[in-house]
Amino acid sequence: MTTRVWDYLTEYAKEKDDILDAVQRVFGSGQLVLGESVRGFEAEFAAYHGLAHGTGVDNGTDALTIGLQALGIGPGDEVVTVSNTAAPTVVAIAATGATPVFVDVRADDFLIDVDQVAGVITERTRAILPVHLYGQCADMAPLTALAGRHGLKILEDCAQAHGARHHGRIAGTMGDAAAFSFYPTKVLGAYGDGGAVLTDDAEVDRNLKQLRYYGMDKVYYVVRSPGQNSRLDEVQAEILRRKLTRLDDYIAGRNAVARRYEQRLGDLTGPGGLQLPATNPGNTHVFYVYVVRHPQRDRIIEALREYDIALNISYPWPVHTMSGFAHLGYARGSLPVTEALAGEIFSLPMYPSLTESDQDRVIDALRSVLETL
């Protein structure tokens, strides 16, 4: 039996009655689009974060795109972000007509190197898009201070950090707005696509609601400013309402899996050995994925296939090296830490319902493989 890096079937079996009740509630409600379930989830998800406004959208990429547009980002602007991220982060910037500008990440935590941001700000820079990567927050204090000095907007990419905290502040509350994905693998995952944007700014919220609905402002067929059709589905919203009440439990389960990895693999760390995730002081990690690093990553993954263990790489191709972004002009070697990570990082299985026996199987196989290198 293959052990996968993520699986939802055990969780579904446990929550099946609630999930199917959510579906039945929507189907019996008489309203299938932008109804009570979407409005309820938007309010409850915003309240979980202590924010005033939430806007449900079709997916996490749209959350980023519409979030940037709602903050006034568009053609001719520049947005500072990282290349060590899922491609949608950068695709969303390009979709607004703005230009992505990359800085490198740090070698210890793989997060945006905030010390490099000031050096890439130009007269065209309008926003910073920090990615709270793998389950923990970027170093936000210097970023917000820098943004304040230069009059820049901050859109937090929280797709991988539902419930993560940074010096007591929850991810999504430290910028002008925050984009979330509810793709099934996420810490708070739907049973299909979904996304949301949170903000405390009433004007930004009005922009978001308009942009996700063709650019229409309440009156159907009256477009105020061209937008798109990006509405969170009623069924997914109702499922997410139910799962939101269990989010803290999901986070606790992920942390338990992470502690077990640390306990059983900690002796393998050191120069040239396995690098385990580092949780920065002041951060509460939610371990969306459990990313480790080893200089012989490819040999390890290949060897683990013999044990029927399938692992993932987040991410094997830095965005700035992709052909679709060649026009940005980033040569190989321009982001050395990001490029080095791409050849050495991989993810171990991580989800709350991962059993100790399945996790031990992964750990034992990994230890055996590492002993042969």
XYZ file of N, CA and C in Angstrom, residues 154-265:
336
model
N 0.385 45.994 1.349
C 0.809 44.624 1.639
C -0.393 43.698 1.514
N -0.258 42.710 0.642
C -1.225 41.622 0.548
C -0.526 40.361 1.040
N -1.003 39.789 2.128
C -0.413 38.564 2.669
C -0.927 37.350 1.892
N -0.021 36.497 1.454
C -0.390 35.219 0.852
C -0.451 34.191 1.976
N -1.677 33.892 2.395
C -1.904 32.991 3.538
C -2.382 31.617 3.103
N -2.174 31.254 1.848
C -2.689 29.994 1.329
C -2.194 28.792 2.121
N -1.004 28.913 2.714
C -0.403 27.786 3.419
C -0.338 28.007 4.932
N -1.070 28.992 5.434
C -0.834 29.381 6.828
C -2.103 29.669 7.614
N -3.192 28.966 7.323
C -4.414 29.177 8.099
C -4.131 28.940 9.583
N -4.360 29.946 10.396
C -4.204 29.794 11.839
C -2.802 29.993 12.369
N -1.819 30.193 11.485
C -0.452 30.449 11.956
C -0.402 31.806 12.655
N 0.531 31.952 13.585
C 0.636 33.200 14.344
C 2.079 33.709 14.352
N 2.191 35.032 14.442
C 3.477 35.714 14.431
C 3.466 36.733 15.560
N 4.202 36.407 16.635
C 4.217 37.246 17.828
C 2.790 37.572 18.277
N 1.962 36.551 18.289
C 0.603 36.672 18.785
C -0.425 37.098 17.763
N 0.008 37.571 16.610
C -0.931 38.020 15.576
C -1.141 36.906 14.552
N -2.379 36.676 14.212
C -2.698 35.584 13.311
C -2.431 35.989 11.868
N -1.955 35.039 11.082
C -1.679 35.289 9.667
C -2.920 35.849 8.991
N -2.714 36.918 8.230
C -3.825 37.556 7.543
C -4.275 38.854 8.165
N -3.654 39.224 9.277
C -4.070 40.445 9.989
C -2.961 41.483 10.060
N -1.892 41.289 9.299
C -0.737 42.172 9.430
C -0.496 43.041 8.199
N -1.346 42.931 7.198
C -1.225 43.749 5.998
C -2.507 44.503 5.722
N -2.640 45.000 4.500
C -3.854 45.704 4.094
C -4.976 44.730 3.744
N -4.608 43.552 3.303
C -5.564 42.491 2.980
C -4.799 41.174 2.970
N -5.539 40.073 2.959
C -4.910 38.754 2.990
C -5.684 37.791 2.118
N -4.962 36.994 1.333
C -5.564 36.028 0.422
C -5.380 34.611 0.956
N -6.456 33.828 0.888
C -6.452 32.448 1.370
C -6.929 31.503 0.267
N -6.389 30.302 0.290
C -6.852 29.213 -0.568
C -7.468 28.137 0.308
N -8.541 27.515 -0.204
C -9.156 26.379 0.488
C -9.068 25.117 -0.362
N -8.035 25.056 -1.206
C -7.766 23.826 -1.961
C -7.742 22.655 -0.968
N -8.209 21.468 -1.379
C -8.399 20.372 -0.416
C -7.200 20.043 0.466
N -5.971 20.259 -0.005
C -4.806 19.905 0.807
C -4.512 20.906 1.924
N -5.155 22.074 1.902
C -4.792 23.146 2.821
C -5.151 22.800 4.268
N -4.618 23.570 5.187
C -4.906 23.352 6.611
C -6.414 23.440 6.843
N -7.063 24.412 6.231
C -8.520 24.468 6.158
C -8.875 24.232 4.703
N -9.209 22.997 4.367
C -9.429 22.635 2.983
C -10.884 22.312 2.694
N -11.343 22.676 1.504
C -12.688 22.350 1.048
C -12.667 20.998 0.354
N -13.796 20.638 -0.261
C -13.875 19.414 -1.067
C -13.918 19.786 -2.548
N -13.053 20.737 -2.884
C -12.939 21.300 -4.207
C -12.220 22.621 -4.059
N -12.297 23.471 -5.061
C -11.615 24.757 -4.999
C -12.385 25.766 -4.156
N -11.672 26.765 -3.700
C -12.279 27.868 -2.963
C -11.205 28.812 -2.482
N -11.574 30.051 -2.227
C -10.625 31.036 -1.723
C -11.365 32.159 -1.035
N -10.621 33.047 -0.391
C -11.224 34.198 0.285
C -10.178 35.277 0.453
N -10.663 36.508 0.570
C -9.817 37.652 0.889
C -10.393 38.327 2.130
N -9.533 38.606 3.087
C -9.938 39.280 4.315
C -9.326 40.669 4.375
N -10.048 41.591 4.992
C -9.538 42.944 5.198
C -10.327 43.620 6.305
N -9.741 44.639 6.896
C -10.444 45.472 7.866
C -10.898 46.780 7.240
N -10.572 46.964 5.960
C -10.852 48.217 5.265
C -12.163 48.095 4.484
N -13.151 48.927 4.841
C -14.466 48.840 4.216
C -14.414 49.146 2.719
N -13.574 50.088 2.321
C -13.471 50.419 0.895
C -12.859 49.271 0.108
N -11.814 48.656 0.668
C -11.210 47.498 0.005
C -12.236 46.378 -0.113
N -13.024 46.170 0.926
C -14.050 45.126 0.885
C -15.070 45.406 -0.206
N -15.490 46.663 -0.365
C -16.424 46.998 -1.447
C -15.802 46.678 -2.810
N -14.527 47.004 -2.955
C -13.832 46.675 -4.202
C -13.822 45.173 -4.449
N -13.559 44.401 -3.406
C -13.497 42.949 -3.527
C -14.836 42.368 -3.963
N -15.897 42.808 -3.313
C -17.229 42.288 -3.632
C -17.593 42.620 -5.083
N -17.197 43.784 -5.542
C -17.487 44.204 -6.908
C -16.655 43.417 -7.911
N -15.365 43.274 -7.616
C -14.465 42.596 -8.540
C -14.808 41.119 -8.704
N -15.280 40.458 -7.656
C -15.585 39.027 -7.757
C -16.910 38.775 -8.473
N -17.666 39.856 -8.778
C -18.983 39.725 -9.391
C -19.064 40.579 -10.646
N -18.160 40.300 -11.578
C -18.101 40.944 -12.893
C -17.716 42.419 -12.852
N -17.543 42.994 -11.687
C -17.369 44.438 -11.577
C -18.679 45.151 -11.323
N -19.709 44.387 -10.984
C -21.027 44.964 -10.736
C -21.180 45.364 -9.275
N -21.866 46.471 -9.076
C -22.081 46.995 -7.730
C -23.552 46.850 -7.371
N -23.903 45.672 -6.863
C -25.249 45.345 -6.383
C -26.276 45.222 -7.505
N -26.370 46.225 -8.377
C -27.380 46.190 -9.425
C -26.889 45.330 -10.582
N -27.570 44.217 -10.830
C -27.161 43.293 -11.878
C -27.167 43.986 -13.236
N -26.144 43.689 -14.049
C -25.929 44.232 -15.387
C -25.341 45.640 -15.401
N -25.075 46.233 -14.231
C -24.439 47.552 -14.203
C -22.998 47.367 -13.743
N -22.070 47.364 -14.698
C -20.655 47.164 -14.391
C -20.016 48.509 -14.056
N -19.481 48.632 -12.845
C -18.823 49.867 -12.431
C -17.370 49.901 -12.884
N -16.720 48.752 -12.792
C -15.335 48.606 -13.230
C -15.142 47.133 -13.546
N -14.618 46.790 -14.714
C -14.573 45.386 -15.123
C -13.920 44.487 -14.081
N -14.628 43.425 -13.728
C -14.118 42.433 -12.791
C -14.158 41.064 -13.415
N -14.485 40.052 -12.617
C -14.568 38.700 -13.140
C -15.625 37.917 -12.385
N -15.901 36.732 -12.858
C -16.854 35.845 -12.189
C -16.061 34.915 -11.284
N -16.025 35.220 -10.003
C -15.247 34.417 -9.063
C -15.983 34.351 -7.732
N -16.895 33.397 -7.639
C -17.744 33.311 -6.460
C -17.499 31.992 -5.734
N -17.293 32.061 -4.429
C -17.174 30.842 -3.629
C -18.481 30.065 -3.729
N -18.378 28.778 -4.009
C -19.545 27.924 -4.163
C -20.268 27.738 -2.824
N -21.599 27.729 -2.859
C -22.395 27.570 -1.643
C -22.080 26.264 -0.911
N -21.936 25.177 -1.648
C -21.659 23.888 -1.003
C -20.309 23.928 -0.305
N -19.279 24.427 -1.004
C -17.960 24.510 -0.383
C -17.980 25.448 0.820
N -18.733 26.545 0.720
C -18.812 27.479 1.840
C -19.435 26.817 3.064
N -20.483 26.044 2.869
C -21.135 25.389 4.011
C -20.229 24.323 4.616
N -19.506 23.591 3.768
C -18.531 22.626 4.291
C -17.449 23.350 5.087
N -16.963 24.465 4.551
C -15.923 25.226 5.237
C -16.420 25.797 6.563
N -17.687 26.176 6.644
C -18.239 26.646 7.918
C -18.114 25.560 8.979
N -18.434 24.347 8.596
C -18.348 23.228 9.544
C -16.885 22.966 9.916
N -16.029 22.949 8.910
C -14.628 22.627 9.167
C -13.914 23.740 9.926
N -14.363 24.977 9.785
C -13.747 26.084 10.519
C -13.833 25.864 12.020
N -14.896 25.244 12.487
C -15.037 24.967 13.924
C -14.025 23.938 14.404
N -13.413 23.212 13.456
C -12.410 22.196 13.802
C -10.997 22.611 13.418
N -10.822 23.836 12.942
C -9.513 24.274 12.460
C -8.442 24.149 13.528
N -8.719 24.577 14.737
C -7.715 24.480 15.799
C -7.338 23.030 16.087
N -8.300 22.121 15.944
C -8.001 20.698 16.123
C -7.109 20.187 14.989
N -7.372 20.625 13.761
C -6.516 20.231 12.643
C -5.082 20.698 12.883
N -4.943 21.928 13.365
C -3.609 22.477 13.623
C -2.905 21.675 14.709
N -3.633 21.338 15.768
C -3.042 20.532 16.851
C -2.587 19.177 16.318
N -3.386 18.572 15.428
C -3.009 17.288 14.853
C -1.751 17.392 14.004
N -1.636 18.450 13.223
C -0.440 18.645 12.404
C 0.794 18.847 13.284
N 0.635 19.597 14.359
C 1.766 19.808 15.258
C 2.197 18.516 15.933
N 1.257 17.638 16.230
C 1.610 16.346 16.829
C 2.432 15.508 15.853
N 2.045 15.525 14.573
C 2.811 14.802 13.552
C 4.212 15.413 13.432
N 4.305 16.743 13.453
C 5.602 17.414 13.342
C 6.504 17.077 14.519
N 5.942 17.043 15.715
C 6.761 16.701 16.898
C 7.310 15.285 16.785
N 6.524 14.376 16.263
C 6.991 13.002 16.125
C 8.124 12.907 15.117
N 8.023 13.641 14.013
C 9.140 13.682 13.067
C 10.399 14.215 13.751
N 10.252 15.288 14.488
C 11.419 15.901 15.132
C 12.042 14.950 16.150
N 11.200 14.268 16.902
C 11.706 13.341 17.915
C 12.459 12.168 17.292
N 11.965 11.663 16.175
C 12.542 10.450 15.610
C 13.577 10.702 14.516
N 13.660 11.942 14.039
C 14.634 12.245 12.988
C 15.680 13.264 13.437
